[in-house]
XYZ file of N, CA and C in Angstrom:
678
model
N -75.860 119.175 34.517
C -76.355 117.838 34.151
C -75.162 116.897 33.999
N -75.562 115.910 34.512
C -74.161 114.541 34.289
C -74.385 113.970 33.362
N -73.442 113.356 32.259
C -73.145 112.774 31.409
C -74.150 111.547 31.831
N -73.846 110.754 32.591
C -74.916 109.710 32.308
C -76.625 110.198 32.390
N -76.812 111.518 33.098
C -78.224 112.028 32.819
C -78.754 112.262 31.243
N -77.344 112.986 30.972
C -77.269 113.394 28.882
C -77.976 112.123 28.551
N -76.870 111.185 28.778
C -77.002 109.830 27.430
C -78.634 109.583 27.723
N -79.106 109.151 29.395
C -80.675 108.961 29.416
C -81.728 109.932 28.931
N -81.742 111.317 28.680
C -82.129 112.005 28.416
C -82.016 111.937 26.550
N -81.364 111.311 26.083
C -81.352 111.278 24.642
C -81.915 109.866 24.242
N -81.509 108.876 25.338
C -81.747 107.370 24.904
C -83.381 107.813 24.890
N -83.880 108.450 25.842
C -85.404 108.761 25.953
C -86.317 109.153 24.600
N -85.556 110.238 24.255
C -86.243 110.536 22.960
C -85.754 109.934 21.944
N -84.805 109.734 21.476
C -84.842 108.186 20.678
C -86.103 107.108 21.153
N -86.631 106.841 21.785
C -87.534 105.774 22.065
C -88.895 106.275 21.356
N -89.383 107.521 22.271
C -90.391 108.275 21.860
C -90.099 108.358 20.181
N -89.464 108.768 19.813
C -89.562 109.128 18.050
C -90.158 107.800 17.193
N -89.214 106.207 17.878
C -89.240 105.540 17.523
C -91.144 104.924 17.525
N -91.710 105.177 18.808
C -92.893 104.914 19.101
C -93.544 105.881 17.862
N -92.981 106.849 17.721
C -93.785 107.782 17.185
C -93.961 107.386 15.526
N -92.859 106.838 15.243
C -93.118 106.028 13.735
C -93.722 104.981 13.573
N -93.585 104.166 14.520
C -94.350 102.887 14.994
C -95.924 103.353 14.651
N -96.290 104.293 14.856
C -97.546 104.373 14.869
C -97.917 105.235 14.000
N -97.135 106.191 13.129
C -97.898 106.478 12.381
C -98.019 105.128 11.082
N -97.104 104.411 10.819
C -96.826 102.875 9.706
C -98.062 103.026 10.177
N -97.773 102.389 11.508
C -99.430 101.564 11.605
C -100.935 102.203 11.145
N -100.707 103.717 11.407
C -102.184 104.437 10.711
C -102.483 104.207 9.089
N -100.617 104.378 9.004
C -101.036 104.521 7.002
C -101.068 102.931 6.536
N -101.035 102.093 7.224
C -101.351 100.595 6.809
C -102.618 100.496 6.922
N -103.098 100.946 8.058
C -104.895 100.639 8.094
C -105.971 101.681 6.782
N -105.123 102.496 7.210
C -105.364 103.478 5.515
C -105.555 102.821 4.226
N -104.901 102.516 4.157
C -104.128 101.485 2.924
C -105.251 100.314 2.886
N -105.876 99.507 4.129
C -106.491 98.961 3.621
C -107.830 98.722 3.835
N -107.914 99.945 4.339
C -109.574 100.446 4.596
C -110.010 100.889 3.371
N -109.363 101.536 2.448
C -110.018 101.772 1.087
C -109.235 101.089 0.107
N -108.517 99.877 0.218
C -108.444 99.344 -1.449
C -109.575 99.373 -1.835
N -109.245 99.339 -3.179
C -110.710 98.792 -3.838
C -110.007 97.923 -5.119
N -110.813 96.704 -5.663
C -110.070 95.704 -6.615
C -110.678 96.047 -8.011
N -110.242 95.429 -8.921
C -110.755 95.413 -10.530
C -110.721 94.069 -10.733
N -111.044 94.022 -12.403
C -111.928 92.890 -13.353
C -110.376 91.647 -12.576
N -109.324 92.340 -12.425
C -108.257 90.763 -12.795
C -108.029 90.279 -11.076
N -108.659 88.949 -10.961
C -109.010 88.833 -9.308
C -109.232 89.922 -8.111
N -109.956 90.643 -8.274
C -111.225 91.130 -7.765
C -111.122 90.307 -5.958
N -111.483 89.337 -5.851
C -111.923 88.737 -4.654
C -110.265 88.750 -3.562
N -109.390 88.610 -4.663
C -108.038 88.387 -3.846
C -107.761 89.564 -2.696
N -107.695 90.759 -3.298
C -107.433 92.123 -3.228
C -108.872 92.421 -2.226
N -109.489 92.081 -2.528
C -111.123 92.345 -1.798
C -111.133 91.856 -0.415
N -110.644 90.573 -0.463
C -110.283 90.017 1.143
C -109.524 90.298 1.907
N -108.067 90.962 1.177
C -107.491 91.569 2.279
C -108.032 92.802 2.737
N -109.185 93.764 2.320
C -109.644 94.648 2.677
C -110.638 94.772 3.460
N -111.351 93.298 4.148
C -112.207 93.328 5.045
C -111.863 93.861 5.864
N -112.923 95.049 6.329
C -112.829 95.572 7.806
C -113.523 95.295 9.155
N -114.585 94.155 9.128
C -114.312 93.776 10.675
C -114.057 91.652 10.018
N -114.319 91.137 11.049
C -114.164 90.085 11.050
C -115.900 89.208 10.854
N -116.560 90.076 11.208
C -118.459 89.828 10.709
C -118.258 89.785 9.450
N -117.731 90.820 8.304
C -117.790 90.643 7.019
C -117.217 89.039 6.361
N -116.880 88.859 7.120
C -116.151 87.399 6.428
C -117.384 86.059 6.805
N -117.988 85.966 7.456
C -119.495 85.169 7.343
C -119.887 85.765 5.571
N -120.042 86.803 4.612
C -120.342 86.935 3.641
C -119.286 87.038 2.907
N -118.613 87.948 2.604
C -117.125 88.740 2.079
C -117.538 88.577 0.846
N -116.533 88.913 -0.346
C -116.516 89.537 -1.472
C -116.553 88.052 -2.731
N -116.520 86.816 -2.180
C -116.155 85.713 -2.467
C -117.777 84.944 -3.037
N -118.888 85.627 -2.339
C -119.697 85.032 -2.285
C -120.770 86.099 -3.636
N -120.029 86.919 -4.374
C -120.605 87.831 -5.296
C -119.725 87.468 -6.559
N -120.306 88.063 -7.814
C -119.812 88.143 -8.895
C -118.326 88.174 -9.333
N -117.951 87.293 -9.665
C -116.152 87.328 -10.161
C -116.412 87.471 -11.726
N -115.265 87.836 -11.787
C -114.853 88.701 -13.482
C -114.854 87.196 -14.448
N -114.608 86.467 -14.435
C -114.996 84.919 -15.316
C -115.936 84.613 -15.422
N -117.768 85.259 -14.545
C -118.957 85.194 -14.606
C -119.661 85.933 -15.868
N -118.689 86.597 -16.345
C -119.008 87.499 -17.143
C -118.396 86.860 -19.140
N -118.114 85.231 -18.796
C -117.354 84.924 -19.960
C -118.494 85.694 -21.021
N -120.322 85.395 -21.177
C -120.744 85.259 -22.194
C -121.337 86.891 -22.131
N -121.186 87.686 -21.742
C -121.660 89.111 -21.615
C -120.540 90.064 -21.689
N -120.714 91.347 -21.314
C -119.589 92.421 -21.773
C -118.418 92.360 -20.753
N -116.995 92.905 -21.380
C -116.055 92.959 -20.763
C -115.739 93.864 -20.030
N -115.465 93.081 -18.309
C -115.474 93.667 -17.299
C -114.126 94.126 -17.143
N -114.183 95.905 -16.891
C -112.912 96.471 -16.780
C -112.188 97.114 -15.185
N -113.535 96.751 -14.328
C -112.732 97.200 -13.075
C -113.925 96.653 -12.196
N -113.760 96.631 -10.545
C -115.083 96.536 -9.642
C -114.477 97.138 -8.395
N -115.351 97.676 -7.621
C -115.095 98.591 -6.528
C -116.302 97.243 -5.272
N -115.383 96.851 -3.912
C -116.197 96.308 -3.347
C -116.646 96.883 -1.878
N -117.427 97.193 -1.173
C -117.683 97.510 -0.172
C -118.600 96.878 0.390
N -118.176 96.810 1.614
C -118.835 95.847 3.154
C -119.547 96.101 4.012
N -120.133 97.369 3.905
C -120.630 97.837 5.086
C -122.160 98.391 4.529
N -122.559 97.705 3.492
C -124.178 97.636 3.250
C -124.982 99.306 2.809
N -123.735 100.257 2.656
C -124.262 101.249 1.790
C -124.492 101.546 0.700
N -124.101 100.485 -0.558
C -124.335 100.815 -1.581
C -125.960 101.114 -2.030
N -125.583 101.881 -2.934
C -127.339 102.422 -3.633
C -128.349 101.546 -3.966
N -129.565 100.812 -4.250
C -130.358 100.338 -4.687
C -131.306 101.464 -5.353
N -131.555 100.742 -6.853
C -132.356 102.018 -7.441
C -133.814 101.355 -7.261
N -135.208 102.517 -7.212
C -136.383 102.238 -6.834
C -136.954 103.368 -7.559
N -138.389 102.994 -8.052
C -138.933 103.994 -8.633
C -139.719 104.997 -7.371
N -139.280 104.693 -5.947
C -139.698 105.813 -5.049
C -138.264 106.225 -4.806
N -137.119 105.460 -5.176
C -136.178 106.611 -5.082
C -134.707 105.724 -4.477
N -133.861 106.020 -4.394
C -132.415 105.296 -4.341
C -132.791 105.126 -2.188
N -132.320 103.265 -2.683
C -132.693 103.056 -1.205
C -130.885 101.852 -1.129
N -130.797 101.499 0.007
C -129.469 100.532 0.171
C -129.698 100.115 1.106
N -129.401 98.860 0.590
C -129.108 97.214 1.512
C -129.496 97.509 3.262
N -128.607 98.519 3.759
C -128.811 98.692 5.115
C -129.877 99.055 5.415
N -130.254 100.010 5.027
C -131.706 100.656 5.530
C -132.912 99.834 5.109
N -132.590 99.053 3.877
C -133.509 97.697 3.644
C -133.613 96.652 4.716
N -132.741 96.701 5.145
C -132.801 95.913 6.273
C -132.296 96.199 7.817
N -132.744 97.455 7.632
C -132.613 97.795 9.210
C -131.460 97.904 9.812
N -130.224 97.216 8.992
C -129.347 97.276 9.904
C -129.044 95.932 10.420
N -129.989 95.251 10.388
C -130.217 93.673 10.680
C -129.416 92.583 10.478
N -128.711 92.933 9.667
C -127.857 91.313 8.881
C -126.607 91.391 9.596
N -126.094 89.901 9.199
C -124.961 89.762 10.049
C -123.738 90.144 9.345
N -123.601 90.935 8.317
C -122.742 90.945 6.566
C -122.955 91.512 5.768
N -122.391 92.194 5.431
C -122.644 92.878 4.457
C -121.941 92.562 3.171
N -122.297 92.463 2.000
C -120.780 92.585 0.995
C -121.655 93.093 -0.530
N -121.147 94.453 -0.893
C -121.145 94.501 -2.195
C -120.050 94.319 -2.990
N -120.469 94.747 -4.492
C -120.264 94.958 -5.623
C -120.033 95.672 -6.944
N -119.354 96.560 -7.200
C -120.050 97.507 -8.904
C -118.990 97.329 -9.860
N -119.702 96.932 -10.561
C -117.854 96.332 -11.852
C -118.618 97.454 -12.885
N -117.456 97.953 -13.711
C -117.604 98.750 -14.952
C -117.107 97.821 -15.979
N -117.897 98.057 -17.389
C -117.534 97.714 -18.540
C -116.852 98.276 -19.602
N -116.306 97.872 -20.430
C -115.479 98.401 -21.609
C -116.483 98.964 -22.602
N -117.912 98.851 -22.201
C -119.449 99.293 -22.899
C -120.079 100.234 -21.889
N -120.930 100.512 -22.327
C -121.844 101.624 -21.679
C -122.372 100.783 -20.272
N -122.674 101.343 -19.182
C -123.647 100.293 -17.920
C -122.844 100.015 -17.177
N -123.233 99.664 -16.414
C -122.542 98.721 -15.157
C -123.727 97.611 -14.244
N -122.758 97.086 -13.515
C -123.650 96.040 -12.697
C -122.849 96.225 -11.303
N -124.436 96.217 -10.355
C -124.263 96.412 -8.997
C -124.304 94.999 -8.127
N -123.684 94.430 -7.542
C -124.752 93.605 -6.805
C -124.654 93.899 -5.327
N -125.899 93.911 -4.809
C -125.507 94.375 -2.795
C -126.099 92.532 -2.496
N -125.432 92.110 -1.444
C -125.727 90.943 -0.808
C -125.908 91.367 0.932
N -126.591 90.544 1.662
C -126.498 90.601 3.066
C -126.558 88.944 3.633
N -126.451 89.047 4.937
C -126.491 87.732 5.446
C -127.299 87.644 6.417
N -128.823 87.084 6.681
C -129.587 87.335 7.301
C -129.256 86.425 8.800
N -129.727 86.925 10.218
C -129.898 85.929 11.188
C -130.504 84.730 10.995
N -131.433 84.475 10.374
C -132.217 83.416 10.489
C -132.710 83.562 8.913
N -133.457 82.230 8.419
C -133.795 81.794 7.436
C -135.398 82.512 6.994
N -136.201 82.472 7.855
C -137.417 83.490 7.791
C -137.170 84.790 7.864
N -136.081 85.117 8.406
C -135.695 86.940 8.316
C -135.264 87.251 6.285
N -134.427 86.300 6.246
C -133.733 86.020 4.847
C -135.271 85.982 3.898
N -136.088 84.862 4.322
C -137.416 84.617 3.259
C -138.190 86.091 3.078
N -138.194 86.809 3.918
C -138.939 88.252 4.779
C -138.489 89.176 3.810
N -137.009 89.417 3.886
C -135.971 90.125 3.074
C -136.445 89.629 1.241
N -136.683 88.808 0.893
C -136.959 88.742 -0.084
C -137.874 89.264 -0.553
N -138.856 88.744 -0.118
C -140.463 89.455 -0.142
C -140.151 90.884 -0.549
N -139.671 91.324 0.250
C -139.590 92.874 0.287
C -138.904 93.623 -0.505
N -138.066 92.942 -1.352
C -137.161 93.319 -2.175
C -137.628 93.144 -3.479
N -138.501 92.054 -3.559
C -139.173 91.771 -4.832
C -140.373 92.615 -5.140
N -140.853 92.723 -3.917
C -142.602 94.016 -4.069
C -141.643 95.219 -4.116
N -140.069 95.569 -4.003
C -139.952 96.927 -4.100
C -139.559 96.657 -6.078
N -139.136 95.513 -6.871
C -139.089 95.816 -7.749
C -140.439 95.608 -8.574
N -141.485 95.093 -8.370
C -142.662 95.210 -8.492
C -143.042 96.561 -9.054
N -142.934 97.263 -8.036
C -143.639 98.667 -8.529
C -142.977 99.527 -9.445
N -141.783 98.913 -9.690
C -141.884 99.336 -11.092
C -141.749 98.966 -12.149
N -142.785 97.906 -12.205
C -143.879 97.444 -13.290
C -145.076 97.825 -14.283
N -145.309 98.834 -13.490
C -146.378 99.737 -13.933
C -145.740 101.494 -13.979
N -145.226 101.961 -14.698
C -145.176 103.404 -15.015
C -145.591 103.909 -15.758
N -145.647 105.002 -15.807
C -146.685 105.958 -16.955
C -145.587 105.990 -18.533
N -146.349 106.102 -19.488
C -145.407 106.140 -20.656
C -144.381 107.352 -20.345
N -143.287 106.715 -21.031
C -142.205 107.868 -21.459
C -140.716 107.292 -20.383
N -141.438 106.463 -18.823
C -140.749 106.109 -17.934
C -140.064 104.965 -18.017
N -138.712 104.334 -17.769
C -138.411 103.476 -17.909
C -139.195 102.555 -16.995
N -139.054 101.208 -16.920
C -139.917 100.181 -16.160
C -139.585 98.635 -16.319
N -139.633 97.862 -15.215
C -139.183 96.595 -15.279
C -140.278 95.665 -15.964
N -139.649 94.425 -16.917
C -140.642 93.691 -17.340
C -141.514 92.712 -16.475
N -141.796 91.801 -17.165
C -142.794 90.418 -16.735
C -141.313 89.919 -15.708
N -142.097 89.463 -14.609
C -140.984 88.308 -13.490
C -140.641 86.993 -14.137
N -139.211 86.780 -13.736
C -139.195 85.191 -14.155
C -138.408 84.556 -12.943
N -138.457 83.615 -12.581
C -138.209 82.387 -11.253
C -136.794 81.348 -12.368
N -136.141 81.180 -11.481
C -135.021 80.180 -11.859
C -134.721 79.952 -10.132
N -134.272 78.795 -9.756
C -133.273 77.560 -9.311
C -132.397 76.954 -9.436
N -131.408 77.361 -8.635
C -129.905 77.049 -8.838
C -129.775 76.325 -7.534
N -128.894 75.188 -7.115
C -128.660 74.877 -6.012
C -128.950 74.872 -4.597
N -130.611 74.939 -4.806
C -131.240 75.173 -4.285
C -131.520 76.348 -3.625
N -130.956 77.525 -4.566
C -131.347 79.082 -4.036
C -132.251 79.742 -5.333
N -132.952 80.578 -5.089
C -133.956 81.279 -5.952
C -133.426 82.726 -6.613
N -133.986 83.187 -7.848
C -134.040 84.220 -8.218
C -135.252 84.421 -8.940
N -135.102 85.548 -8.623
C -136.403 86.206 -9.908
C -135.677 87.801 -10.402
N -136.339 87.525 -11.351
C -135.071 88.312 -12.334
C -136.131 89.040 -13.479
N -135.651 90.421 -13.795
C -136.947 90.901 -14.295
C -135.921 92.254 -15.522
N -135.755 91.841 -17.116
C -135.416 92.813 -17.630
C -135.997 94.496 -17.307
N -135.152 95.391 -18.226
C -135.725 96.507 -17.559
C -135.912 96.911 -18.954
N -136.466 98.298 -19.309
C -136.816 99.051 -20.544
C -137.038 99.929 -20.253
N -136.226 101.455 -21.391
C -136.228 102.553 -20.976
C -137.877 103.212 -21.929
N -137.487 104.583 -21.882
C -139.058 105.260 -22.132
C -139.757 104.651 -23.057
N -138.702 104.336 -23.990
C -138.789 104.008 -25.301
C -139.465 102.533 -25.854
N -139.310 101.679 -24.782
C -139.489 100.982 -24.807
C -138.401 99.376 -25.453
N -137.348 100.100 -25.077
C -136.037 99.318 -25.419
C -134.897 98.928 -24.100
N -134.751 97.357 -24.588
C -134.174 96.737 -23.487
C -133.172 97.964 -22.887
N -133.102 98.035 -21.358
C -131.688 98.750 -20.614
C -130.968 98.296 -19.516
N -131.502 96.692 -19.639
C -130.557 96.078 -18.624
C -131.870 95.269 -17.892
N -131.722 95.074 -16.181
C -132.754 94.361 -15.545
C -131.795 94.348 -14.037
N -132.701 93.455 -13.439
C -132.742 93.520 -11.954
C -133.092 92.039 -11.417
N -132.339 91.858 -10.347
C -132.521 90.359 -9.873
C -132.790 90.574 -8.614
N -133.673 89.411 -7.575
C -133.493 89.313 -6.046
C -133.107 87.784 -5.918
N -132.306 87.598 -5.215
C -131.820 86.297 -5.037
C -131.758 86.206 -3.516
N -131.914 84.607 -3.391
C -132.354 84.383 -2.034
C -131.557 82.682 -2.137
N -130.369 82.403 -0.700
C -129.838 81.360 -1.055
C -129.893 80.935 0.938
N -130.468 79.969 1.603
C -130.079 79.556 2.809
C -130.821 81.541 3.510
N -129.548 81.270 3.913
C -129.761 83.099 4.700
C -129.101 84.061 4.132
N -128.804 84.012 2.859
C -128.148 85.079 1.826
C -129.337 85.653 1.389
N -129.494 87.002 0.737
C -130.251 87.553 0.357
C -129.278 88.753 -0.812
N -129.853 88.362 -2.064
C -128.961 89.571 -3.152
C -129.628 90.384 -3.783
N -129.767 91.630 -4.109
C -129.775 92.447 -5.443
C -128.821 92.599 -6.366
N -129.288 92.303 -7.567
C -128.341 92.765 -8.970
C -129.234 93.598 -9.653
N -128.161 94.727 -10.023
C -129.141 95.668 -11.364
C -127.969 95.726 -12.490
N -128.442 95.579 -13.658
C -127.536 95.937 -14.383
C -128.197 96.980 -15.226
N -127.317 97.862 -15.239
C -127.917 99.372 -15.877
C -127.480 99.720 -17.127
N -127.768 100.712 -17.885
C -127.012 101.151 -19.164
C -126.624 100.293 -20.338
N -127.166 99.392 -20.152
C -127.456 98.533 -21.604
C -126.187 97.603 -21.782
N -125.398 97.643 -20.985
C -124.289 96.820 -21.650
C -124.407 95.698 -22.568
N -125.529 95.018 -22.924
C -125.539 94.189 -23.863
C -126.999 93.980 -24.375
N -127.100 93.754 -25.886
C -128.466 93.763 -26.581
C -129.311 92.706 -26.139
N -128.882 92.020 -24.948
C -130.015 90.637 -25.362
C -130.176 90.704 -23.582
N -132.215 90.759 -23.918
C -132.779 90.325 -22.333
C -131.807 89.106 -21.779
N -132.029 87.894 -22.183
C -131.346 87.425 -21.786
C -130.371 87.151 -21.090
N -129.019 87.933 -21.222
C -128.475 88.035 -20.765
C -128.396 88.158 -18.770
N -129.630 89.208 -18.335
C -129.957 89.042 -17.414
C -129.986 87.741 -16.702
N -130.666 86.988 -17.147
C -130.586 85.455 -16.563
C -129.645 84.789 -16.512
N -128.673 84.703 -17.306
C -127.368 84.574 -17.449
C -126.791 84.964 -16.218
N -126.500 86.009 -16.004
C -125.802 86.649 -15.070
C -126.436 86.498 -13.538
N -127.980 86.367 -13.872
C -128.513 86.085 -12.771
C -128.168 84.806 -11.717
N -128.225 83.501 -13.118
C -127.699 82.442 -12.901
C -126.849 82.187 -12.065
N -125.559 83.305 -12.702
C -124.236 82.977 -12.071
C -123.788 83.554 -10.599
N -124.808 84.551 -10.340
C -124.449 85.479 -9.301
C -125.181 84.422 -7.809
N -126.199 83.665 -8.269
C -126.869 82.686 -7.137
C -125.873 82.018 -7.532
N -125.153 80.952 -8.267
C -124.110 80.161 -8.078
C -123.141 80.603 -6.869
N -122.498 81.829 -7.013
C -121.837 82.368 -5.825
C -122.237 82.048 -5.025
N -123.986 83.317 -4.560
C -124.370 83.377 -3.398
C -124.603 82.071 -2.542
N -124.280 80.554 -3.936
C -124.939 79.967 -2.584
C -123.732 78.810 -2.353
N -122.521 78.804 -3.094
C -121.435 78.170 -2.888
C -121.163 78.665 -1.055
């Protein structure tokens, strides 16, 4: 072998190695931000750089619950956000999510789940419908699924009487919840803003007062429809 074959024969794999780091950075960067996940102290900042396609940003993490929504209710200690419309929805026929609620259909996905420094948490799943009658459709359907559980047999927890509020010209109906016992354990919202469509549940009691629900309900259509 000739000396100038050597040097090309080494300049070669020097290149290759170099490609070869090149690309793994690049795997463990997409790593990196395929699963952040953010908490209570800007939440949305950290959340946006983690969108994974460029559809999520018609909804993104901006248009849900921020940690300052929470001035008059319990203190929010972390939130996990995900985009891709799997989070859980609870149902008294059984744990259903955003996607399969809707087929698959929406143009967006963006949830929500913040933990408290108290017992409970709060979920919210949002989608972004094609059209404004798909969105009205989506509601319907979300509200007759919290409907039914209105009526349970004693001993079962169960959602109360419906209530309607108007915010900026988007809707909620918002419905405390109560366990066997018959003691507040949080509640459940459907919100409907343009072609946004939301669920909120807040579970585990984080705070003594129905109320509160509406509150939070309030603030979460403020988002959805900024």
């Amino acid at each position: 072998m000739t000396e100038n074959q050597a040097v090309q024969q080494k300049s070669v794999r020097r290149n290759r190695v170099a490609a070869a780091a090149c690309c793994a950075a690049a795997l463990i960067a997409v790593s990196v931000v395929g699963s952040q996940s953010a908490t209570a102290d800007g939440a949305t900042h950290r959340a946006a750089a983690a969108r994974p396609t460029a559809a999520a940003a018609g909804l993104g993490s901006a248009a849900l619950l921020q940690s300052e929504d929470f001035r008059r209710g319990p203190n929010p200690v972390g939130a996990t956000i995900e985009l891709a419309g799997r989070q859980g929805l609870s149902a008294c026929s059984g744990e259903e999510t955003m996607r399969s609620q809707t087929n698959g259909q929406a143009t967006a996905y963006a949830s929500v789940t913040w933990t408290f420094d108290t017992t409970g948490r709060l979920t919210e799943s949002a989608a972004s419908a094609p059209t404004g009658t798909t969105a009205a459709a989506w509601e319907q359907q979300f509200v007759a699924l919290l409907q039914d559980c209105q009526d349970e047999p004693a001993g079962h927890w169960y959602y109360g009487a419906a209530h309607t509020l108007t915010v900026n010209g988007g809707t909620a109906h918002w419905y405390p919840s109560y366990n066997g016992d018959g003691v507040f354990s949080g509640g459940a919202a459907v919100l409907r803003s343009g072609t946004r469509v939301a669920v909120l549940e807040v579970t585990g009691r984080p705070t003594d007062a129905p109320g509160y629900v509406e509150g939070i309900a309030t603030a979460a259509l403020n988002r959805l429809s900024s």
